Amino acid sequence: MHWASGSGHDVVVELLLDHYDALSAQSTRSTTSDDKDNTKQQHKQLDVLLKNNFGRSALTEGFTSGSTKTVNHLLNHDSAEENKLIGGLDKEDVNDESEANDIATGSGEKKKEKKGIVHEFDFLKGDIESEIKSTNDDESSRPSVLIRELPIKHADNPFGQKAIEDTTGLGIWCASLVMSRWLASSSMVQRMKNKTVCELGAGCGIPALTSAVHGSPSSVFITDLNPETIDNIRHNIELNSTTTTTASSIDWGDESTYPSNKLDYVICSDCIYQKDIVPLLKKVVTGLLDPNHGTFLYVAPEGGRDGLPEFISAMKVEGFECVKEEIAPDGYRCNPLKSGDEEDCFLHFHELASTVYVLYEFSR
Protein backbone atom coordinates (compact mmCIF):
# COMPACT_ATOMS: atom_id res chain seq x y z
CA MET A 1 0.00 0.00 0.00
CA HIS A 2 2.81 2.41 0.87
CA TRP A 3 4.58 1.71 -2.42
CA ALA A 4 1.43 2.14 -4.53
CA SER A 5 0.50 5.35 -2.68
CA GLY A 6 3.97 6.83 -3.00
CA SER A 7 4.08 5.98 -6.70
CA GLY A 8 0.71 7.61 -7.30
CA HIS A 9 -0.85 4.41 -8.71
CA ASP A 10 -4.42 5.41 -7.90
CA VAL A 11 -5.98 2.34 -9.55
CA VAL A 12 -3.81 -0.02 -7.51
CA VAL A 13 -4.54 1.92 -4.30
CA GLU A 14 -8.28 1.73 -4.96
CA LEU A 15 -8.08 -2.02 -5.64
CA LEU A 16 -6.04 -2.66 -2.48
CA LEU A 17 -8.43 -0.68 -0.31
CA ASP A 18 -11.49 -2.42 -1.73
CA HIS A 19 -9.91 -5.87 -1.63
CA TYR A 20 -8.58 -5.59 1.91
CA ASP A 21 -11.87 -4.25 3.29
CA ALA A 22 -13.86 -6.95 1.49
CA LEU A 23 -11.49 -9.62 2.84
CA SER A 24 -11.85 -8.31 6.40
CA ALA A 25 -15.64 -8.15 6.12
CA GLN A 26 -15.83 -11.68 4.67
CA SER A 27 -13.55 -13.06 7.38
CA THR A 28 -15.61 -11.47 10.13
CA ARG A 29 -18.85 -12.94 8.75
CA SER A 30 -17.43 -16.42 8.28
CA THR A 31 -15.79 -16.89 11.67
CA THR A 32 -17.28 -18.41 14.77
CA SER A 33 -17.13 -16.75 18.17
CA ASP A 34 -14.30 -19.13 19.18
CA ASP A 35 -11.86 -18.12 16.49
CA LYS A 36 -13.06 -14.58 15.71
CA ASP A 37 -10.33 -12.99 17.82
CA ASN A 38 -7.62 -14.90 15.95
CA THR A 39 -9.10 -13.92 12.60
CA LYS A 40 -9.22 -10.28 13.61
CA GLN A 41 -5.52 -10.51 14.35
CA GLN A 42 -4.97 -11.85 10.85
CA HIS A 43 -7.25 -9.37 9.10
CA LYS A 44 -7.08 -6.09 10.95
CA GLN A 45 -8.76 -3.25 9.14
CA LEU A 46 -6.38 -1.39 6.88
CA ASP A 47 -5.21 1.89 8.43
CA VAL A 48 -3.95 4.49 5.95
CA LEU A 49 -2.65 6.60 8.86
CA LEU A 50 -0.45 3.81 10.26
CA LYS A 51 3.23 4.73 9.90
CA ASN A 52 5.92 2.35 8.65
CA ASN A 53 9.47 2.01 10.03
CA PHE A 54 10.39 5.23 8.26
CA GLY A 55 7.66 7.18 10.04
CA ARG A 56 5.50 7.60 6.93
CA SER A 57 1.86 6.61 6.47
CA ALA A 58 0.21 5.56 3.22
CA LEU A 59 -1.57 8.93 3.24
CA THR A 60 1.77 10.71 3.58
CA GLU A 61 3.13 8.76 0.63
CA GLY A 62 0.02 9.57 -1.39
CA PHE A 63 0.33 13.25 -0.63
CA THR A 64 4.00 13.22 -1.63
CA SER A 65 3.16 11.54 -4.94
CA GLY A 66 1.08 14.53 -6.02
CA SER A 67 -1.67 12.26 -7.37
CA THR A 68 -5.03 13.81 -6.51
CA LYS A 69 -6.92 10.59 -7.24
CA THR A 70 -4.63 8.59 -4.96
CA VAL A 71 -5.07 11.07 -2.12
CA ASN A 72 -8.85 11.11 -2.58
CA HIS A 73 -9.02 7.30 -2.36
CA LEU A 74 -6.99 7.36 0.86
CA LEU A 75 -8.92 10.23 2.43
CA ASN A 76 -12.23 8.53 1.67
CA HIS A 77 -11.19 5.41 3.56
CA ASP A 78 -12.79 4.88 6.98
CA SER A 79 -9.42 4.95 8.74
CA ALA A 80 -8.87 8.57 7.62
CA GLU A 81 -12.04 9.99 9.15
CA GLU A 82 -11.59 13.51 10.52
CA ASN A 83 -12.47 12.53 14.08
CA LYS A 84 -9.54 10.10 14.02
CA LEU A 85 -7.22 12.76 12.66
CA ILE A 86 -8.00 15.13 15.53
CA GLY A 87 -8.37 12.82 18.46
CA GLY A 88 -10.38 9.71 17.74
CA LEU A 89 -7.29 7.49 17.91
CA ASP A 90 -7.04 8.04 21.67
CA LYS A 91 -4.39 10.67 21.03
CA GLU A 92 -4.42 13.19 23.85
CA ASP A 93 -3.69 16.85 23.30
CA VAL A 94 0.03 17.06 23.96
CA ASN A 95 0.10 20.84 23.58
CA ASP A 96 -1.93 21.43 26.74
CA GLU A 97 -0.83 19.32 29.71
CA SER A 98 -4.15 19.63 31.47
CA GLU A 99 -5.87 17.89 28.57
CA ALA A 100 -3.76 14.75 28.97
CA ASN A 101 -4.43 14.05 32.62
CA ASP A 102 -7.40 12.59 34.43
CA ILE A 103 -9.16 15.12 36.64
CA ALA A 104 -11.23 14.56 39.73
CA THR A 105 -14.93 15.37 39.58
CA GLY A 106 -16.96 16.61 42.52
CA SER A 107 -18.19 13.08 43.19
CA GLY A 108 -14.66 11.80 43.53
CA GLU A 109 -14.80 9.92 40.23
CA LYS A 110 -12.26 10.30 37.48
CA LYS A 111 -12.90 11.40 33.95
CA LYS A 112 -10.79 12.32 30.97
CA GLU A 113 -10.76 15.78 29.50
CA LYS A 114 -11.96 16.26 25.93
CA LYS A 115 -9.65 14.90 23.28
CA GLY A 116 -8.56 17.07 20.43
CA ILE A 117 -5.60 18.83 18.92
CA VAL A 118 -4.19 22.31 19.41
CA HIS A 119 -3.08 24.03 16.22
CA GLU A 120 -0.62 26.92 16.30
CA PHE A 121 -1.30 29.42 13.52
CA ASP A 122 0.88 32.17 12.10
CA PHE A 123 -1.35 34.27 9.89
CA LEU A 124 1.57 36.46 8.75
CA LYS A 125 3.43 33.46 7.37
CA GLY A 126 4.32 32.40 3.87
CA ASP A 127 3.03 33.93 0.65
CA ILE A 128 0.68 36.15 2.59
CA GLU A 129 3.65 38.34 3.46
CA SER A 130 3.52 39.75 -0.06
CA GLU A 131 0.01 41.00 0.78
CA ILE A 132 0.63 41.86 4.43
CA LYS A 133 3.42 44.19 5.50
CA SER A 134 4.51 42.94 8.89
CA THR A 135 6.25 45.41 11.18
CA ASN A 136 8.57 42.65 12.41
CA ASP A 137 10.69 40.52 10.10
CA ASP A 138 11.61 38.04 12.84
CA GLU A 139 9.35 35.06 12.24
CA SER A 140 9.87 33.60 15.72
CA SER A 141 8.60 36.78 17.37
CA ARG A 142 5.43 37.10 15.28
CA PRO A 143 2.23 36.48 17.24
CA SER A 144 0.69 33.01 17.14
CA VAL A 145 -2.95 32.04 17.54
CA LEU A 146 -3.55 28.79 19.44
CA ILE A 147 -6.77 26.92 18.68
CA ARG A 148 -8.07 23.65 20.05
CA GLU A 149 -10.15 21.66 17.59
CA LEU A 150 -12.40 18.83 18.78
CA PRO A 151 -14.00 15.93 16.87
CA ILE A 152 -17.43 16.94 15.56
CA LYS A 153 -20.10 14.94 17.36
CA HIS A 154 -22.96 13.11 15.62
CA ALA A 155 -21.10 13.11 12.29
CA ASP A 156 -24.12 11.56 10.55
CA ASN A 157 -26.20 14.63 11.44
CA PRO A 158 -23.96 17.31 13.03
CA PHE A 159 -26.50 20.09 12.44
CA GLY A 160 -29.07 18.41 14.72
CA GLN A 161 -32.80 19.09 14.78
CA LYS A 162 -32.37 22.48 16.47
CA ALA A 163 -29.72 25.19 16.10
CA ILE A 164 -28.49 24.61 19.64
CA GLU A 165 -27.67 20.98 18.73
CA ASP A 166 -25.32 22.00 15.90
CA THR A 167 -21.84 20.62 16.70
CA THR A 168 -20.10 21.67 13.48
CA GLY A 169 -18.42 24.49 15.40
CA LEU A 170 -16.21 22.00 17.24
CA GLY A 171 -14.15 21.66 14.06
CA ILE A 172 -12.20 24.22 12.04
CA TRP A 173 -13.64 25.32 8.70
CA CYS A 174 -11.30 26.69 6.05
CA ALA A 175 -13.27 29.89 5.45
CA SER A 176 -12.41 30.93 9.00
CA LEU A 177 -8.70 30.61 8.17
CA VAL A 178 -9.17 32.89 5.16
CA MET A 179 -11.05 35.38 7.35
CA SER A 180 -8.20 35.25 9.88
CA ARG A 181 -5.66 36.07 7.18
CA TRP A 182 -7.79 39.06 6.25
CA LEU A 183 -8.07 40.28 9.84
CA ALA A 184 -4.33 39.85 10.44
CA SER A 185 -3.52 42.21 7.57
CA SER A 186 -2.02 45.53 8.62
CA SER A 187 -4.91 47.48 7.11
CA MET A 188 -7.55 45.57 9.08
CA VAL A 189 -5.51 45.69 12.28
CA GLN A 190 -5.41 49.46 11.95
CA ARG A 191 -9.10 49.75 11.15
CA MET A 192 -10.13 47.67 14.16
CA LYS A 193 -7.97 49.54 16.65
CA ASN A 194 -10.11 50.54 19.67
CA LYS A 195 -13.23 49.14 17.96
CA THR A 196 -15.79 46.63 19.17
CA VAL A 197 -15.91 43.30 17.32
CA CYS A 198 -18.36 40.39 17.41
CA GLU A 199 -18.02 37.07 15.61
CA LEU A 200 -21.21 35.16 14.77
CA GLY A 201 -21.29 31.37 14.41
CA ALA A 202 -17.70 31.49 15.60
CA GLY A 203 -17.10 27.76 16.07
CA CYS A 204 -13.54 27.57 17.41
CA GLY A 205 -13.29 31.37 17.32
CA ILE A 206 -10.21 31.71 15.11
CA PRO A 207 -11.03 35.02 13.34
CA ALA A 208 -12.13 36.83 16.50
CA LEU A 209 -9.09 35.63 18.41
CA THR A 210 -6.89 36.64 15.49
CA SER A 211 -8.25 40.17 15.67
CA ALA A 212 -7.50 40.25 19.41
CA VAL A 213 -4.02 38.70 19.17
CA HIS A 214 -2.81 40.72 16.17
CA GLY A 215 -4.60 43.97 16.90
CA SER A 216 -6.01 46.07 19.69
CA PRO A 217 -9.82 46.23 19.49
CA SER A 218 -11.44 47.58 22.65
CA SER A 219 -13.55 44.44 23.09
CA VAL A 220 -14.18 41.21 21.19
CA PHE A 221 -17.28 39.01 21.57
CA ILE A 222 -16.95 35.43 20.30
CA THR A 223 -20.40 33.89 19.95
CA ASP A 224 -22.12 30.66 19.03
CA LEU A 225 -25.08 28.70 20.42
CA ASN A 226 -24.10 25.09 21.11
CA PRO A 227 -22.93 24.77 24.77
CA GLU A 228 -19.97 22.51 23.96
CA THR A 229 -18.84 24.93 21.26
CA ILE A 230 -19.02 27.82 23.73
CA ASP A 231 -16.96 25.82 26.24
CA ASN A 232 -14.30 25.22 23.58
CA ILE A 233 -14.25 28.93 22.71
CA ARG A 234 -13.59 29.73 26.39
CA HIS A 235 -10.76 27.20 26.33
CA ASN A 236 -9.25 28.87 23.26
CA ILE A 237 -9.52 32.30 24.88
CA GLU A 238 -7.49 30.96 27.81
CA LEU A 239 -4.91 29.45 25.46
CA ASN A 240 -4.31 32.88 23.91
CA SER A 241 -4.45 34.86 27.19
CA THR A 242 -6.54 37.62 25.66
CA THR A 243 -8.01 40.08 28.18
CA THR A 244 -10.45 41.91 25.91
CA THR A 245 -12.20 38.78 24.64
CA THR A 246 -15.32 37.03 25.98
CA ALA A 247 -17.33 34.01 24.86
CA SER A 248 -21.11 34.19 24.91
CA SER A 249 -24.20 32.50 23.53
CA ILE A 250 -26.30 34.35 20.95
CA ASP A 251 -29.56 33.05 19.54
CA TRP A 252 -29.87 34.93 16.28
CA GLY A 253 -33.65 35.01 16.56
CA ASP A 254 -33.72 36.24 20.17
CA GLU A 255 -32.71 39.88 20.60
CA SER A 256 -32.52 39.47 24.38
CA THR A 257 -29.31 37.46 23.87
CA TYR A 258 -27.59 40.27 21.93
CA PRO A 259 -24.89 42.46 23.56
CA SER A 260 -26.43 45.59 25.09
CA ASN A 261 -24.29 48.06 23.11
CA LYS A 262 -24.16 48.44 19.34
CA LEU A 263 -20.96 47.24 17.68
CA ASP A 264 -18.47 48.59 15.16
CA TYR A 265 -17.70 45.26 13.43
CA VAL A 266 -19.57 41.99 13.02
CA ILE A 267 -17.69 39.14 11.32
CA CYS A 268 -18.87 35.75 10.08
CA SER A 269 -17.41 32.90 8.01
CA ASP A 270 -19.35 30.53 5.76
CA CYS A 271 -22.55 30.42 7.85
CA ILE A 272 -25.06 30.49 4.98
CA TYR A 273 -25.93 27.00 3.69
CA GLN A 274 -29.62 27.38 2.89
CA LYS A 275 -32.08 30.16 2.17
CA ASP A 276 -33.99 29.91 5.44
CA ILE A 277 -30.90 31.16 7.31
CA VAL A 278 -30.96 34.47 5.42
CA PRO A 279 -33.68 36.26 7.49
CA LEU A 280 -32.03 35.22 10.77
CA LEU A 281 -28.54 36.35 9.77
CA LYS A 282 -29.88 39.61 8.39
CA LYS A 283 -31.78 40.18 11.64
CA VAL A 284 -28.83 39.60 13.93
CA VAL A 285 -26.36 41.62 11.84
CA THR A 286 -28.78 44.54 11.65
CA GLY A 287 -29.54 44.26 15.36
CA LEU A 288 -25.90 44.21 16.45
CA LEU A 289 -24.25 46.85 14.28
CA ASP A 290 -24.04 50.56 14.98
CA PRO A 291 -26.65 52.13 12.65
CA ASN A 292 -24.31 54.98 11.71
CA HIS A 293 -21.00 53.33 10.89
CA GLY A 294 -21.26 49.56 11.44
CA THR A 295 -19.36 47.16 9.18
CA PHE A 296 -20.09 43.51 8.42
CA LEU A 297 -17.32 41.24 7.10
CA TYR A 298 -18.12 37.87 5.56
CA VAL A 299 -16.06 35.12 3.88
CA ALA A 300 -17.47 32.18 1.93
CA PRO A 301 -16.45 29.80 -0.87
CA GLU A 302 -17.24 31.02 -4.35
CA GLY A 303 -20.51 29.36 -5.37
CA GLY A 304 -22.16 26.29 -3.94
CA ARG A 305 -23.82 28.06 -1.02
CA ASP A 306 -27.60 28.14 -1.30
CA GLY A 307 -28.95 31.45 -0.01
CA LEU A 308 -25.85 33.63 -0.40
CA PRO A 309 -27.18 35.68 -3.38
CA GLU A 310 -30.44 36.21 -1.46
CA PHE A 311 -28.51 37.40 1.59
CA ILE A 312 -26.54 39.96 -0.41
CA SER A 313 -29.77 41.31 -1.90
CA ALA A 314 -31.43 41.38 1.53
CA MET A 315 -28.55 43.36 3.04
CA LYS A 316 -28.83 46.00 0.33
CA VAL A 317 -32.54 46.38 1.09
CA GLU A 318 -31.65 46.92 4.77
CA GLY A 319 -29.56 49.96 3.87
CA PHE A 320 -26.15 48.30 3.61
CA GLU A 321 -23.75 48.95 0.76
CA CYS A 322 -21.60 46.08 -0.46
CA VAL A 323 -18.31 48.00 -0.67
CA LYS A 324 -16.15 44.92 -1.25
CA GLU A 325 -16.76 41.67 -3.10
CA GLU A 326 -13.55 40.17 -4.35
CA ILE A 327 -11.68 36.90 -4.63
CA ALA A 328 -9.35 36.33 -1.69
CA PRO A 329 -5.66 36.64 -2.62
CA ASP A 330 -3.86 33.35 -3.20
CA GLY A 331 -1.76 34.04 -0.11
CA TYR A 332 -4.87 33.75 2.05
CA ARG A 333 -5.07 30.06 1.08
CA CYS A 334 -1.48 29.21 2.00
CA ASN A 335 -0.50 26.92 4.86
CA PRO A 336 -1.16 28.94 8.05
CA LEU A 337 0.45 26.48 10.49
CA LYS A 338 3.40 27.98 12.32
CA SER A 339 5.30 24.70 11.93
CA GLY A 340 4.99 24.93 8.16
CA ASP A 341 4.14 21.21 8.09
CA GLU A 342 2.49 20.73 4.71
CA GLU A 343 1.28 17.22 5.52
CA ASP A 344 -0.53 18.38 8.66
CA CYS A 345 -2.08 21.27 6.75
CA PHE A 346 -3.28 18.93 4.02
CA LEU A 347 -4.66 16.38 6.48
CA HIS A 348 -6.73 18.90 8.42
CA PHE A 349 -7.42 21.67 5.90
CA HIS A 350 -7.16 20.03 2.48
CA GLU A 351 -9.96 22.22 1.07
CA LEU A 352 -8.06 25.42 1.84
CA ALA A 353 -5.71 25.41 -1.15
CA SER A 354 -8.22 23.96 -3.63
CA THR A 355 -11.18 26.27 -2.94
CA VAL A 356 -11.74 29.83 -4.13
CA TYR A 357 -13.00 32.17 -1.40
CA VAL A 358 -14.73 35.53 -1.66
CA LEU A 359 -14.32 38.46 0.75
CA TYR A 360 -17.43 40.56 1.36
CA GLU A 361 -17.67 43.88 3.20
CA PHE A 362 -20.96 45.62 3.93
CA SER A 363 -21.10 49.12 5.39
CA ARG A 364 -23.85 51.43 6.55
XYZ file of C-alpha atoms in Angstrom:
364
model
C 0.000 0.000 0.000
C 2.815 2.412 0.871
C 4.583 1.711 -2.423
C 1.430 2.136 -4.529
C 0.499 5.346 -2.681
C 3.970 6.831 -2.999
C 4.079 5.978 -6.702
C 0.711 7.606 -7.297
C -0.849 4.409 -8.711
C -4.425 5.407 -7.901
C -5.982 2.343 -9.552
C -3.807 -0.020 -7.511
C -4.536 1.920 -4.301
C -8.276 1.727 -4.964
C -8.076 -2.022 -5.642
C -6.037 -2.657 -2.484
C -8.431 -0.675 -0.310
C -11.491 -2.419 -1.732
C -9.911 -5.873 -1.631
C -8.575 -5.594 1.908
C -11.868 -4.247 3.292
C -13.856 -6.946 1.485
C -11.487 -9.618 2.841
C -11.853 -8.310 6.400
C -15.645 -8.150 6.123
C -15.829 -11.675 4.670
C -13.546 -13.056 7.377
C -15.615 -11.471 10.127
C -18.848 -12.935 8.747
C -17.427 -16.422 8.277
C -15.786 -16.892 11.673
C -17.279 -18.413 14.773
C -17.129 -16.754 18.168
C -14.304 -19.131 19.178
C -11.858 -18.123 16.486
C -13.061 -14.578 15.712
C -10.325 -12.986 17.819
C -7.624 -14.898 15.953
C -9.102 -13.924 12.602
C -9.223 -10.282 13.605
C -5.521 -10.511 14.355
C -4.974 -11.849 10.849
C -7.250 -9.370 9.101
C -7.079 -6.085 10.954
C -8.757 -3.248 9.137
C -6.376 -1.394 6.879
C -5.209 1.893 8.431
C -3.953 4.493 5.953
C -2.646 6.603 8.857
C -0.446 3.806 10.255
C 3.231 4.729 9.903
C 5.919 2.351 8.652
C 9.470 2.013 10.033
C 10.392 5.234 8.258
C 7.663 7.182 10.042
C 5.501 7.599 6.934
C 1.865 6.614 6.469
C 0.215 5.561 3.225
C -1.567 8.927 3.240
C 1.773 10.711 3.583
C 3.127 8.764 0.628
C 0.024 9.571 -1.387
C 0.329 13.255 -0.630
C 4.000 13.217 -1.630
C 3.163 11.541 -4.943
C 1.079 14.530 -6.018
C -1.665 12.264 -7.368
C -5.031 13.810 -6.510
C -6.917 10.587 -7.241
C -4.630 8.591 -4.965
C -5.073 11.072 -2.121
C -8.847 11.112 -2.578
C -9.016 7.300 -2.355
C -6.993 7.356 0.860
C -8.920 10.232 2.425
C -12.234 8.534 1.672
C -11.191 5.406 3.560
C -12.788 4.876 6.977
C -9.422 4.946 8.737
C -8.867 8.574 7.622
C -12.045 9.992 9.148
C -11.593 13.505 10.524
C -12.468 12.530 14.079
C -9.537 10.098 14.024
C -7.222 12.761 12.658
C -7.999 15.128 15.535
C -8.372 12.818 18.462
C -10.376 9.714 17.735
C -7.294 7.485 17.910
C -7.036 8.038 21.673
C -4.393 10.666 21.033
C -4.421 13.188 23.848
C -3.693 16.847 23.303
C 0.032 17.060 23.959
C 0.098 20.838 23.585
C -1.928 21.431 26.739
C -0.832 19.319 29.707
C -4.155 19.632 31.473
C -5.866 17.892 28.566
C -3.763 14.749 28.971
C -4.430 14.053 32.622
C -7.405 12.590 34.430
C -9.161 15.117 36.643
C -11.226 14.556 39.727
C -14.929 15.367 39.576
C -16.963 16.606 42.524
C -18.189 13.081 43.194
C -14.656 11.804 43.528
C -14.804 9.919 40.229
C -12.255 10.297 37.480
C -12.899 11.398 33.950
C -10.793 12.315 30.969
C -10.755 15.780 29.504
C -11.964 16.258 25.933
C -9.646 14.897 23.283
C -8.558 17.065 20.429
C -5.596 18.825 18.921
C -4.191 22.313 19.415
C -3.078 24.031 16.220
C -0.617 26.923 16.305
C -1.304 29.419 13.516
C 0.883 32.172 12.103
C -1.352 34.269 9.887
C 1.575 36.456 8.753
C 3.427 33.465 7.371
C 4.319 32.397 3.873
C 3.028 33.925 0.645
C 0.682 36.148 2.590
C 3.648 38.344 3.461
C 3.516 39.746 -0.062
C 0.012 41.000 0.779
C 0.628 41.859 4.434
C 3.420 44.187 5.504
C 4.509 42.943 8.890
C 6.248 45.412 11.178
C 8.573 42.655 12.415
C 10.688 40.520 10.105
C 11.610 38.044 12.845
C 9.354 35.057 12.241
C 9.870 33.604 15.722
C 8.596 36.782 17.367
C 5.434 37.095 15.284
C 2.232 36.479 17.242
C 0.694 33.008 17.136
C -2.953 32.042 17.537
C -3.546 28.793 19.443
C -6.766 26.924 18.678
C -8.071 23.651 20.054
C -10.148 21.658 17.586
C -12.404 18.831 18.784
C -14.003 15.931 16.873
C -17.430 16.937 15.555
C -20.096 14.944 17.357
C -22.962 13.114 15.616
C -21.100 13.111 12.292
C -24.116 11.562 10.550
C -26.199 14.629 11.445
C -23.957 17.313 13.029
C -26.503 20.089 12.440
C -29.069 18.411 14.719
C -32.798 19.095 14.783
C -32.373 22.476 16.467
C -29.718 25.187 16.096
C -28.487 24.608 19.643
C -27.667 20.980 18.734
C -25.316 21.997 15.904
C -21.843 20.624 16.704
C -20.103 21.675 13.476
C -18.416 24.488 15.404
C -16.206 22.002 17.244
C -14.154 21.664 14.060
C -12.201 24.218 12.035
C -13.638 25.324 8.698
C -11.298 26.687 6.047
C -13.273 29.889 5.448
C -12.405 30.933 9.005
C -8.701 30.608 8.170
C -9.168 32.889 5.163
C -11.046 35.384 7.353
C -8.203 35.246 9.881
C -5.656 36.072 7.178
C -7.792 39.064 6.246
C -8.073 40.278 9.845
C -4.327 39.851 10.442
C -3.516 42.208 7.567
C -2.019 45.530 8.616
C -4.914 47.481 7.106
C -7.551 45.570 9.075
C -5.513 45.692 12.282
C -5.407 49.465 11.951
C -9.104 49.746 11.148
C -10.132 47.670 14.162
C -7.974 49.544 16.650
C -10.111 50.539 19.675
C -13.227 49.145 17.955
C -15.791 46.626 19.174
C -15.906 43.301 17.318
C -18.360 40.388 17.411
C -18.015 37.066 15.610
C -21.211 35.163 14.772
C -21.289 31.373 14.412
C -17.697 31.488 15.596
C -17.099 27.764 16.070
C -13.535 27.571 17.412
C -13.286 31.371 17.321
C -10.212 31.708 15.114
C -11.028 35.019 13.336
C -12.129 36.833 16.500
C -9.088 35.626 18.411
C -6.887 36.638 15.488
C -8.254 40.174 15.670
C -7.497 40.250 19.409
C -4.020 38.695 19.171
C -2.813 40.718 16.166
C -4.601 43.973 16.897
C -6.011 46.069 19.689
C -9.818 46.231 19.487
C -11.439 47.575 22.652
C -13.552 44.439 23.085
C -14.185 41.209 21.190
C -17.277 39.007 21.568
C -16.953 35.432 20.301
C -20.404 33.890 19.947
C -22.124 30.659 19.033
C -25.085 28.698 20.416
C -24.103 25.091 21.113
C -22.928 24.767 24.770
C -19.965 22.511 23.957
C -18.845 24.928 21.262
C -19.020 27.819 23.734
C -16.957 25.819 26.240
C -14.304 25.215 23.582
C -14.250 28.926 22.715
C -13.587 29.726 26.386
C -10.762 27.199 26.332
C -9.254 28.875 23.263
C -9.518 32.302 24.879
C -7.489 30.957 27.813
C -4.914 29.447 25.456
C -4.306 32.881 23.913
C -4.451 34.860 27.187
C -6.536 37.623 25.659
C -8.010 40.076 28.179
C -10.454 41.911 25.907
C -12.205 38.775 24.644
C -15.318 37.033 25.976
C -17.334 34.013 24.862
C -21.107 34.195 24.905
C -24.198 32.502 23.530
C -26.298 34.351 20.952
C -29.559 33.049 19.545
C -29.868 34.935 16.276
C -33.650 35.013 16.555
C -33.723 36.243 20.172
C -32.715 39.883 20.604
C -32.525 39.473 24.382
C -29.309 37.463 23.866
C -27.593 40.273 21.930
C -24.892 42.459 23.565
C -26.429 45.589 25.088
C -24.292 48.056 23.109
C -24.160 48.440 19.343
C -20.964 47.245 17.681
C -18.468 48.589 15.156
C -17.698 45.264 13.431
C -19.568 41.989 13.016
C -17.688 39.141 11.316
C -18.867 35.752 10.084
C -17.409 32.901 8.012
C -19.351 30.533 5.762
C -22.553 30.424 7.848
C -25.062 30.486 4.982
C -25.931 27.004 3.691
C -29.616 27.381 2.893
C -32.081 30.158 2.169
C -33.991 29.912 5.438
C -30.903 31.159 7.313
C -30.960 34.475 5.423
C -33.684 36.256 7.486
C -32.030 35.223 10.767
C -28.542 36.352 9.770
C -29.879 39.612 8.391
C -31.784 40.175 11.644
C -28.830 39.602 13.933
C -26.362 41.621 11.838
C -28.784 44.539 11.649
C -29.541 44.263 15.356
C -25.905 44.211 16.453
C -24.248 46.855 14.285
C -24.041 50.556 14.980
C -26.646 52.132 12.654
C -24.313 54.977 11.710
C -21.004 53.328 10.885
C -21.264 49.562 11.444
C -19.363 47.161 9.177
C -20.095 43.505 8.419
C -17.324 41.242 7.095
C -18.116 37.870 5.558
C -16.061 35.117 3.880
C -17.466 32.177 1.927
C -16.446 29.801 -0.870
C -17.242 31.017 -4.351
C -20.508 29.358 -5.375
C -22.157 26.288 -3.939
C -23.821 28.064 -1.016
C -27.601 28.139 -1.301
C -28.951 31.446 -0.015
C -25.853 33.626 -0.402
C -27.181 35.679 -3.378
C -30.442 36.210 -1.464
C -28.505 37.402 1.595
C -26.539 39.962 -0.406
C -29.768 41.310 -1.903
C -31.427 41.381 1.527
C -28.549 43.362 3.040
C -28.832 45.995 0.326
C -32.536 46.384 1.087
C -31.650 46.922 4.767
C -29.563 49.964 3.868
C -26.148 48.296 3.609
C -23.750 48.952 0.760
C -21.598 46.078 -0.458
C -18.313 47.996 -0.673
C -16.149 44.924 -1.249
C -16.761 41.675 -3.100
C -13.548 40.170 -4.349
C -11.679 36.903 -4.629
C -9.355 36.334 -1.687
C -5.656 36.639 -2.617
C -3.859 33.348 -3.202
C -1.764 34.040 -0.112
C -4.869 33.752 2.053
C -5.070 30.062 1.079
C -1.477 29.212 1.998
C -0.505 26.919 4.859
C -1.164 28.939 8.053
C 0.448 26.477 10.490
C 3.404 27.981 12.318
C 5.296 24.704 11.931
C 4.988 24.929 8.159
C 4.135 21.211 8.086
C 2.486 20.728 4.710
C 1.277 17.218 5.521
C -0.533 18.380 8.662
C -2.079 21.265 6.750
C -3.279 18.933 4.023
C -4.662 16.376 6.483
C -6.727 18.898 8.418
C -7.418 21.665 5.897
C -7.163 20.029 2.480
C -9.957 22.217 1.067
C -8.056 25.422 1.842
C -5.711 25.414 -1.154
C -8.219 23.956 -3.625
C -11.178 26.267 -2.936
C -11.739 29.834 -4.128
C -13.001 32.172 -1.398
C -14.726 35.527 -1.662
C -14.322 38.459 0.753
C -17.435 40.556 1.365
C -17.673 43.881 3.199
C -20.962 45.624 3.930
C -21.100 49.119 5.388
C -23.850 51.427 6.553
